[in-house]
Protein backbone atom coordinates (compact mmCIF):
# COMPACT_ATOMS: atom_id res chain seq x y z
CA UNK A 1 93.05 -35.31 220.54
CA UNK A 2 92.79 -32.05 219.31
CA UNK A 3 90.04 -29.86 219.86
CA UNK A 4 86.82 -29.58 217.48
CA UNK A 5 83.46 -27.86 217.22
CA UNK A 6 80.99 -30.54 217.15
CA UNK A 7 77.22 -29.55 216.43
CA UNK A 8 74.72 -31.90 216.86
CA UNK A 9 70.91 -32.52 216.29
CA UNK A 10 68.44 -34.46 218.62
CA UNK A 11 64.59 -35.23 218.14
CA UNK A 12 62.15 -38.05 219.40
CA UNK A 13 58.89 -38.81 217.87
CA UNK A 14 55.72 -41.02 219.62
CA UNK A 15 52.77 -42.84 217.63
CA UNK A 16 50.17 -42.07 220.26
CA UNK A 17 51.43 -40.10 223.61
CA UNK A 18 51.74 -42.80 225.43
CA UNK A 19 52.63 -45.54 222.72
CA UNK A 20 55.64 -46.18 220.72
CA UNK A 21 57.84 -43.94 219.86
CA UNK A 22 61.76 -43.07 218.96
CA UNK A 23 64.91 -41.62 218.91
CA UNK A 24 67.16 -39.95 216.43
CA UNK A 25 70.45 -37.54 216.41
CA UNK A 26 72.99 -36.43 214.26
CA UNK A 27 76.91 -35.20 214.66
CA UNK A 28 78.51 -33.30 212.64
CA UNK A 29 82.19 -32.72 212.25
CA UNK A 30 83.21 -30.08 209.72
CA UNK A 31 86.27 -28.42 208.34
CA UNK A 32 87.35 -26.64 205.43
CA UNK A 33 88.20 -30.28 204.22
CA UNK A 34 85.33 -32.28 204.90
CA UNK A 35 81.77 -32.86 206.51
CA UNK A 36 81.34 -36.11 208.78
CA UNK A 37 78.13 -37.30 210.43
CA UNK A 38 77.02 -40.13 212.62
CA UNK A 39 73.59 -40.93 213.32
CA UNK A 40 72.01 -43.29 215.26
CA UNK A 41 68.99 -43.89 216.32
CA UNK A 42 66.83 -45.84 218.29
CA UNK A 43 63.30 -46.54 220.64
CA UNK A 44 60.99 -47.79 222.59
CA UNK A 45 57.38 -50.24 222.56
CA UNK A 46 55.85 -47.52 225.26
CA UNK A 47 57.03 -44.24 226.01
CA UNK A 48 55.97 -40.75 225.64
CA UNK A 49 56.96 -37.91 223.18
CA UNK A 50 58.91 -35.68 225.95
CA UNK A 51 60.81 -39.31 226.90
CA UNK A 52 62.22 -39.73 223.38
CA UNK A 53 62.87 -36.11 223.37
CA UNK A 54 64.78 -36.20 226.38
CA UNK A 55 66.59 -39.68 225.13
CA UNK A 56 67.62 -37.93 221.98
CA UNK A 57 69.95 -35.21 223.85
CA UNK A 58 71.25 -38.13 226.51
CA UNK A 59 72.09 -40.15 223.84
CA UNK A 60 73.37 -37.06 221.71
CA UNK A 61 75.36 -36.34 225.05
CA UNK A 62 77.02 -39.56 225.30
CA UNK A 63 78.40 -39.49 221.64
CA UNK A 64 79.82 -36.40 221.47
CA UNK A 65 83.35 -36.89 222.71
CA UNK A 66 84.66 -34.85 225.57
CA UNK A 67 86.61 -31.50 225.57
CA UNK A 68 85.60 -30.10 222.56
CA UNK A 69 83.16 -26.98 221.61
CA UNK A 70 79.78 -28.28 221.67
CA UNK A 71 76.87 -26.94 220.03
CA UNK A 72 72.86 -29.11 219.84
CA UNK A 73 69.98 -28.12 218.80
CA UNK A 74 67.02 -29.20 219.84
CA UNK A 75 63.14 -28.21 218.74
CA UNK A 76 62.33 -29.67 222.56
CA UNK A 77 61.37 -26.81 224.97
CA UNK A 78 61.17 -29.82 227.81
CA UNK A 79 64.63 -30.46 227.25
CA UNK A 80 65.68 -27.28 227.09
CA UNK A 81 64.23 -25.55 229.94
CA UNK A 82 65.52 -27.14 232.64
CA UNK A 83 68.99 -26.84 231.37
CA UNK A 84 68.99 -23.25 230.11
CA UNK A 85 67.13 -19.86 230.54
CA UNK A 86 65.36 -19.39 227.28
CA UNK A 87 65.78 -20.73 223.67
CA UNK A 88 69.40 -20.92 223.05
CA UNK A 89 72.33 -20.63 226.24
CA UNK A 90 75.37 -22.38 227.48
CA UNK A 91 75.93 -24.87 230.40
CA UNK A 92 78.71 -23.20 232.17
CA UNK A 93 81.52 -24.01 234.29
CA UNK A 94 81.42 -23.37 237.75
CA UNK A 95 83.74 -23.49 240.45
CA UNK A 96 85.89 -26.99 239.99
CA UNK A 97 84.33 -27.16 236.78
CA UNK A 98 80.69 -27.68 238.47
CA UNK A 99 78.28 -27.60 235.48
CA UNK A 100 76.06 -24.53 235.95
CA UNK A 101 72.32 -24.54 234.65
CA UNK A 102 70.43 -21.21 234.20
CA UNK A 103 67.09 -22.96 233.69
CA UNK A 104 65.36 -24.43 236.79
CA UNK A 105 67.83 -27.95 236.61
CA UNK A 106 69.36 -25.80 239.96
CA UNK A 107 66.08 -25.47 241.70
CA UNK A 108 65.07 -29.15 241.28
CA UNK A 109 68.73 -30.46 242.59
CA UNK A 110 68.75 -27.85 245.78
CA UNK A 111 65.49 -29.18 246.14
CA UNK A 112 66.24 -32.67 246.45
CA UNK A 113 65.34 -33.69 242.71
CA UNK A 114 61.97 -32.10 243.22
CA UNK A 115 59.63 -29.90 241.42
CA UNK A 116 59.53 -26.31 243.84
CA UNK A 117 55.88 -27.54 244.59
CA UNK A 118 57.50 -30.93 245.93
CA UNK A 119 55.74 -32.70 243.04
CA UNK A 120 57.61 -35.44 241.13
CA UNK A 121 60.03 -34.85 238.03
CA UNK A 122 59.11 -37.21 235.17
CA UNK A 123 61.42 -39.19 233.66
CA UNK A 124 63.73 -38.80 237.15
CA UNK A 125 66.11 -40.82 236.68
CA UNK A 126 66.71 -39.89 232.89
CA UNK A 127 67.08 -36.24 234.14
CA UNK A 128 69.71 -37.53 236.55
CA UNK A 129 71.62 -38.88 233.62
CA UNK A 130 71.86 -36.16 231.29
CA UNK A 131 73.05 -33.86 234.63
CA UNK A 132 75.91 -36.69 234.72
CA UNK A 133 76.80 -36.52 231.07
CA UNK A 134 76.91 -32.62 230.85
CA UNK A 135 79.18 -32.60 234.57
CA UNK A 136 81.29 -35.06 232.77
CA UNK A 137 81.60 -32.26 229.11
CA UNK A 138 81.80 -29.64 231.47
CA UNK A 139 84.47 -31.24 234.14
CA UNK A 140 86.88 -32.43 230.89
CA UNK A 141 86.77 -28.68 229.38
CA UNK A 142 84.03 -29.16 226.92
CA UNK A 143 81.72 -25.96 225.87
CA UNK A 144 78.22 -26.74 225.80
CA UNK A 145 75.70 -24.07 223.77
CA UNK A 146 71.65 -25.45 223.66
CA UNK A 147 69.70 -24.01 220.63
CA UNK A 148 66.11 -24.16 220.36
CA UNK A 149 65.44 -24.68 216.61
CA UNK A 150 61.50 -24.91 215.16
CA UNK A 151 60.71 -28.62 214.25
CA UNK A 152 59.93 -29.31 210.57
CA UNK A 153 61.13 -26.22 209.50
CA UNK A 154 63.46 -27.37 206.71
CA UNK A 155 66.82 -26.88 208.92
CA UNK A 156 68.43 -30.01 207.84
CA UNK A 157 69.99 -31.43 210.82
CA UNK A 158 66.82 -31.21 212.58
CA UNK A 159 64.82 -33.22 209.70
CA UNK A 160 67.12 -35.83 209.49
CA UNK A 161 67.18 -36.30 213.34
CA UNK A 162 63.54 -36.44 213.06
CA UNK A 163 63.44 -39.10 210.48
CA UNK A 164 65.81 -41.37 212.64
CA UNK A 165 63.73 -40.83 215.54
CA UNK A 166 60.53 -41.94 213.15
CA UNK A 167 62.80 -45.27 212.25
CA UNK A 168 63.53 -45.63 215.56
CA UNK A 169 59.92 -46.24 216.64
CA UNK A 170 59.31 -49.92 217.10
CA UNK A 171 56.48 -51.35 214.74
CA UNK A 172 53.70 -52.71 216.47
């Protein structure tokens, strides 16, 4: 398969923090050609805001396919700050392709999936699974760039992910 820059746009959304809530992301392939996007979308009857937010980049995780330059934004600071140092940075390779995180991801692993208090990481086990997906981009060659971009802001992507996520919350 030859090698493309995919960019991609994640968001959750919650009717009451706990309550229901959703997920929504969009991928975009472009070339001088053509635009493509998927979207999907999807939720849950109780969650939390920062669980649909963090379900939004697994899920956007899981679709991109492997190898390829990978850019997602993201107007979640809980996402992002485990994974990177700031508002936009890259999950690097390591040695053996290792995925390297320059937020505090490293300090919760090396502390046995702890907090450095010892308190517990919400959503645990969700955590664990976007760690798995990004080893997996990083181990088959994918680049992986994180973008903090300000929600309801008019970028496009990030609207449209939004919406999904808002269709993705389960009526009551």
């Amino acid at each position: 398969m030859r090698r493309a820059t995919l960019t991609g746009f994640s968001d959750g959304a919650c009717k009451g923090n706990p309550g229901p809530g959703g997920w929504g992301i969009v991928m975009i392939v472009e070339n001088e050609k053509a635009e493509v996007r998927w979207t999907k979308y999807g939720g849950s009857k109780h969650t939390t805001n920062q669980e649909m937010e963090l379900r939004a980049f697994y899920e956007m995780l899981v679709m991109m396919p492997k190898n390829n330059d990978i850019v997602i934004y993201t107007d979640s600071t809980y996402v992002l700050k485990p994974l990177i140092n700031g508002k936009f940075g890259c999950i690097t390779a390591g040695p053996g392709r290792k995925a390297v995180f320059s937020g505090y991801m490293s300090k919760w692993i090396t502390n046995g999936w702890k907090k450095v208090d010892g308190g517990k990481i919400s959503h645990l086990d969700l955590w664990k699974s976007v760690v798995s997906e990004c080893q997996g981009h990083i181990s088959q060659g994918s680049t992986l760039k994180l973008e903090w971009v300000k929600g309801h802001s008019g970028v496009e992507g990030n609207e449209l992910a939004d919406q999904l996520a808002n269709l993705g919350v389960p009526k009551r």
